[in-house]
CSV table of C-alpha atoms and ligand atoms in Angstrom, one decimal:
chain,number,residue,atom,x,y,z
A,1,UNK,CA,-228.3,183.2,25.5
A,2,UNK,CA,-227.4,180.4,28.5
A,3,UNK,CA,-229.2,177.7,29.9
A,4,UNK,CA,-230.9,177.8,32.7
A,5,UNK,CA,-229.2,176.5,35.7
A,6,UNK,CA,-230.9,173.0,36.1
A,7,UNK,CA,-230.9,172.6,32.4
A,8,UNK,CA,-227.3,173.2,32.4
A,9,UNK,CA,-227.2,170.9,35.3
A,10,UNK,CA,-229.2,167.9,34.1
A,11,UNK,CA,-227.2,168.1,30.6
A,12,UNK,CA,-223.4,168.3,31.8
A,13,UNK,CA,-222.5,164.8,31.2
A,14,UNK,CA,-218.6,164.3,30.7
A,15,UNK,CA,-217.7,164.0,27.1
A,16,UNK,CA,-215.2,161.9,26.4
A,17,UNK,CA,-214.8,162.3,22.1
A,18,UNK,CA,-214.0,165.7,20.9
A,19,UNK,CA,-214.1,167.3,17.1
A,20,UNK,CA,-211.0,169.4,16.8
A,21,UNK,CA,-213.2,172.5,15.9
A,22,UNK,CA,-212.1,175.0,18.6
A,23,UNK,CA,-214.4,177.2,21.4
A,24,UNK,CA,-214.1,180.9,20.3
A,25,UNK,CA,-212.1,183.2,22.5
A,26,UNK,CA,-214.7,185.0,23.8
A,27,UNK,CA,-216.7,182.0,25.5
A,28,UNK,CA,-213.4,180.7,26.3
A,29,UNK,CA,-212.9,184.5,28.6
A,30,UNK,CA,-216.6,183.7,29.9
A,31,UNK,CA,-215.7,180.3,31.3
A,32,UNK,CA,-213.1,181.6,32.5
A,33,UNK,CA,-215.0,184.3,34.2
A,34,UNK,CA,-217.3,181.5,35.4
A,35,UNK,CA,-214.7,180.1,37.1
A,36,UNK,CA,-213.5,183.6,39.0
A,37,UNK,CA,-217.3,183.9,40.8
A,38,UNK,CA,-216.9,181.0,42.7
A,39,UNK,CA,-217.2,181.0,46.3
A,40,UNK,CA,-214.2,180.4,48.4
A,41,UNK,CA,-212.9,180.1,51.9
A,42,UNK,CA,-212.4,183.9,53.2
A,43,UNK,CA,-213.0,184.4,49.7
A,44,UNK,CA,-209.0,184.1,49.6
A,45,UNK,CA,-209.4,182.9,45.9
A,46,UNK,CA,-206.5,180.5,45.9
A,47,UNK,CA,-206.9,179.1,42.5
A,48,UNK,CA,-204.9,179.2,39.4
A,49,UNK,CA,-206.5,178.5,35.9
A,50,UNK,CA,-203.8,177.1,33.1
A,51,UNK,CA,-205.6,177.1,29.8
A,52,UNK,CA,-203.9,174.5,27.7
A,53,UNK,CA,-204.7,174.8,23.2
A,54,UNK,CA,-201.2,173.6,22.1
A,55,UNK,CA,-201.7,170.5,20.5
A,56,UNK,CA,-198.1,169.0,21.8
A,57,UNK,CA,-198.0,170.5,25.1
A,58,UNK,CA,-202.0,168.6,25.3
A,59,UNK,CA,-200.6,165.5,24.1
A,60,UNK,CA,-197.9,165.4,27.0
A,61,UNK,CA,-200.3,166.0,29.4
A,62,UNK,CA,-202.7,163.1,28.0
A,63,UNK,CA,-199.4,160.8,28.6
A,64,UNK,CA,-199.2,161.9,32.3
A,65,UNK,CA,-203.3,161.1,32.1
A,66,UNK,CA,-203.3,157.0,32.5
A,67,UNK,CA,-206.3,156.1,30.4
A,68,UNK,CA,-207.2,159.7,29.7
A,69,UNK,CA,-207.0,160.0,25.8
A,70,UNK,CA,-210.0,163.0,25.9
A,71,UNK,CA,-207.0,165.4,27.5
A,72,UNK,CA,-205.0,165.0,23.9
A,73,UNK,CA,-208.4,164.9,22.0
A,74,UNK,CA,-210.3,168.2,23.3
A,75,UNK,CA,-209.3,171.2,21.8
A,76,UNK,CA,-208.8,173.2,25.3
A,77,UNK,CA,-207.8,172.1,28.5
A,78,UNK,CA,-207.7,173.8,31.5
A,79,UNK,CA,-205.3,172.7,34.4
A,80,UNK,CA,-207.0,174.0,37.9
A,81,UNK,CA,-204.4,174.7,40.6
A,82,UNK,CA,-204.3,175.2,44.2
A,83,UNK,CA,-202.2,177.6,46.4
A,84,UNK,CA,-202.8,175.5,49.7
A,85,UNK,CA,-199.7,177.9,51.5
A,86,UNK,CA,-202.3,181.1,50.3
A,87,UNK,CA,-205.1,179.3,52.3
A,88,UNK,CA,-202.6,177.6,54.8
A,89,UNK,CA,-201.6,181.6,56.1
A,90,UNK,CA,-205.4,182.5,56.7
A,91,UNK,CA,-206.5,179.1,58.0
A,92,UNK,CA,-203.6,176.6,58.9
A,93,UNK,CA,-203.4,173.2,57.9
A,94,UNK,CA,-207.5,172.9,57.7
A,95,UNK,CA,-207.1,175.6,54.9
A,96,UNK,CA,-204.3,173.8,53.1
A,97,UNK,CA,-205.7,170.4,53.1
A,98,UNK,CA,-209.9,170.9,52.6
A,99,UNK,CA,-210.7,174.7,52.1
A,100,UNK,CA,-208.6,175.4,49.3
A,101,UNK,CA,-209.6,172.3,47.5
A,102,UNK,CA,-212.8,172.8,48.2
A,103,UNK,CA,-212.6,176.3,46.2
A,104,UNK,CA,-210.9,175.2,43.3
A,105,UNK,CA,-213.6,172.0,43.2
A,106,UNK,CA,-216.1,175.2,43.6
A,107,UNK,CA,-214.4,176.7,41.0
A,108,UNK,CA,-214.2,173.8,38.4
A,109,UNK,CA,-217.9,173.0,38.9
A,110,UNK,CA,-218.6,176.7,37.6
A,111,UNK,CA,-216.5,176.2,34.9
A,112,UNK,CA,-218.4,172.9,33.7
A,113,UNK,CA,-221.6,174.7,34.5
A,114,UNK,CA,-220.5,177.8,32.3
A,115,UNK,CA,-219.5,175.9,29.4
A,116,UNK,CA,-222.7,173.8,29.1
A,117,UNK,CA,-224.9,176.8,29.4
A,118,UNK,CA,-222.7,178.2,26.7
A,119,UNK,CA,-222.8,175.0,24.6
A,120,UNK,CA,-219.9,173.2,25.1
A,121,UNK,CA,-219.1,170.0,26.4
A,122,UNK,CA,-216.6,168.8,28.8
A,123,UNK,CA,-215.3,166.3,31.2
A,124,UNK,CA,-213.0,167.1,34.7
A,125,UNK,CA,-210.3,164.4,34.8
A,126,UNK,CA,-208.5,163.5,38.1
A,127,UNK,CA,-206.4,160.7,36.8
A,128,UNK,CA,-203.2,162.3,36.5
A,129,UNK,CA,-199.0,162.6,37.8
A,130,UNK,CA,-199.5,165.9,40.0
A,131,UNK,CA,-195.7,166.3,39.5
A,132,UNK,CA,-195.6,165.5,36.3
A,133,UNK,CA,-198.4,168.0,35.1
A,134,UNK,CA,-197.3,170.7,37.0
A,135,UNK,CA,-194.0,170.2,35.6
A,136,UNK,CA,-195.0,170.3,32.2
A,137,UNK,CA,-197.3,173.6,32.4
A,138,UNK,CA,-194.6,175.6,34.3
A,139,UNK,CA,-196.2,175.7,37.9
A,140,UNK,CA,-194.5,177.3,40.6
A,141,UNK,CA,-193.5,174.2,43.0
A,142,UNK,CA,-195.8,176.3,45.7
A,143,UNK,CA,-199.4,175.4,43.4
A,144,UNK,CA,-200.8,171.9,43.2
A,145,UNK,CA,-202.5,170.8,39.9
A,146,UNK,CA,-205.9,169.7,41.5
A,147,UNK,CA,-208.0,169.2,38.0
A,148,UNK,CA,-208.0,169.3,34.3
A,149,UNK,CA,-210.9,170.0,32.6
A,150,UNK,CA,-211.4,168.6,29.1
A,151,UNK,CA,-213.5,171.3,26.7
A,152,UNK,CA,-214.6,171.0,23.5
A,153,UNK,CA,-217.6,170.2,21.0
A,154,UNK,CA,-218.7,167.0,21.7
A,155,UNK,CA,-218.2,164.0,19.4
A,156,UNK,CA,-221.4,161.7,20.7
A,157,UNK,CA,-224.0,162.4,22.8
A,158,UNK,CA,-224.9,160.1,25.9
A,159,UNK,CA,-227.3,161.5,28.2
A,160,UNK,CA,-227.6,159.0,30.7
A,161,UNK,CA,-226.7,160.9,33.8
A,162,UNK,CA,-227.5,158.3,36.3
A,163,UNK,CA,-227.7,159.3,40.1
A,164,UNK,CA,-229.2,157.7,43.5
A,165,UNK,CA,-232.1,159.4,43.7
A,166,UNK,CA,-232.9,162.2,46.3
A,167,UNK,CA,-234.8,160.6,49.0
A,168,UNK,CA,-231.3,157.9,49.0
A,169,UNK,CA,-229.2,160.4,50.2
A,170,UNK,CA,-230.9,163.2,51.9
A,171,UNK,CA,-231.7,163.2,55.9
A,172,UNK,CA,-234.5,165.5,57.3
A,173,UNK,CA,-233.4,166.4,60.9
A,174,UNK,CA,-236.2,167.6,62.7
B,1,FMN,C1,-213.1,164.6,41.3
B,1,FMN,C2,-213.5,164.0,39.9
B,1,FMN,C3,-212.6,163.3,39.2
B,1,FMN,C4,-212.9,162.8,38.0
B,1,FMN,N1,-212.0,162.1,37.2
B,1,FMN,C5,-212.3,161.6,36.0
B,1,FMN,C6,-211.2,161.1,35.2
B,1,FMN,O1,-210.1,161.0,35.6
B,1,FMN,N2,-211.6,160.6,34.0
B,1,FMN,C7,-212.9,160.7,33.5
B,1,FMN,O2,-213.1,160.3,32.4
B,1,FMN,N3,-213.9,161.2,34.3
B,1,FMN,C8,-213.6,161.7,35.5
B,1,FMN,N4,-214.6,162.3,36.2
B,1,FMN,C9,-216.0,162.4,35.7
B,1,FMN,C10,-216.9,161.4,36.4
B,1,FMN,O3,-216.5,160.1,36.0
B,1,FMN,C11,-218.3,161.7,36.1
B,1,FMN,O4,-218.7,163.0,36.5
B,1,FMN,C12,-219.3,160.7,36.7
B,1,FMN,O5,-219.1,159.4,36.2
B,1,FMN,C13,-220.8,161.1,36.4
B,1,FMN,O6,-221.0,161.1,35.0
B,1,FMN,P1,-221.6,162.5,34.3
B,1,FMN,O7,-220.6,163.6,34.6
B,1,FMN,O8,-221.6,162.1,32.8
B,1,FMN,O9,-222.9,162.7,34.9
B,1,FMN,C14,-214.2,162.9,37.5
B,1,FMN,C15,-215.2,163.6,38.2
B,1,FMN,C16,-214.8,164.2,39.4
B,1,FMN,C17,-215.8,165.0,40.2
């Protein structure tokens, strides 16, 4: 049983704290599937999902992380990557620079969604070496490491999603 899709919405703040108890394979394979619906540019797909448990290889990523302690401290992460040059032979240089990372944002939005309507916490970290993470997880030098998203049980509970409120930044055009 999920929640709905606003609940799920409304509760996905980003965790920070993690307990080391770790997600259970098979909601890790539904995240993951989470992640595969997303929409995408000529539906081209160009993403790459790097899930990340060893406690070592995490703690080496947290050090390419300035600031970003929660990448050693959750239990899972998962790197997102790229393929610009996949989107870049359908679409040029507008697909290598904006469509592709618009999917892979697509995609790592369904993967927060998923886990909070699964019951697990997360937060997507941006503060990071490109180089050095894609380095460090084995990338092909043709994917760019666009995301990593933090996942675990959360270790305190905030709530306090603030936003501007709809009416701030929505136009009617008429
Ligand atoms: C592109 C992007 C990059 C982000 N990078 C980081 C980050 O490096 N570290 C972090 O703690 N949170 C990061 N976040 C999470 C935001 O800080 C968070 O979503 C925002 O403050 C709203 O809080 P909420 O998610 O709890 O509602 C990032 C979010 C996005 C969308």
């Amino acid at each position: 049983m999920t929640k709905d899709v606003f609940d799920a919405m409304r509760e996905s703040d980003s965790v920070r704290s993690f307990k080391p108890e770790p997600i259970p394979d098979p909601t890790i394979s539904r995240i993951l599937e989470a992640a595969c619906w997303a929409p995408s540019a000529g539906n081209l797909q160009p993403w790459y999902f790097y899930v990340v448990s060893n406690a070592e290889l995490k703690a080496q990523i947290a050090a390419v992380c300035p600031g970003q302690e929660q990448v050693a401290d959750a239990p899972m992460v998962v790197v997102v990557l790229a393929d610009p040059a996949k989107s870049n032979d359908r679409y040029g240089e507008r697909g290598a620079q904006l469509y592709c990372i618009q999917d892979t944002a697509a995609a790592t939005q369904n993967i927060l969604l998923a886990a909070t309507g699964l019951g697990i916490d997360s937060c997507w970290v941006g503060a990071f070496d490109e180089i050095e993470v894609q380095r460090l997880v084995e990338a092909p030098p043709r994917l760019r490491a666009v995301a990593i998203i933090c996942l675990g049980y959360g270790d305190e509970r905030q709530h306090n999603k603030e936003r501007l409120r709809v009416a701030e930044v929505t136009k009617i055009l008429h």
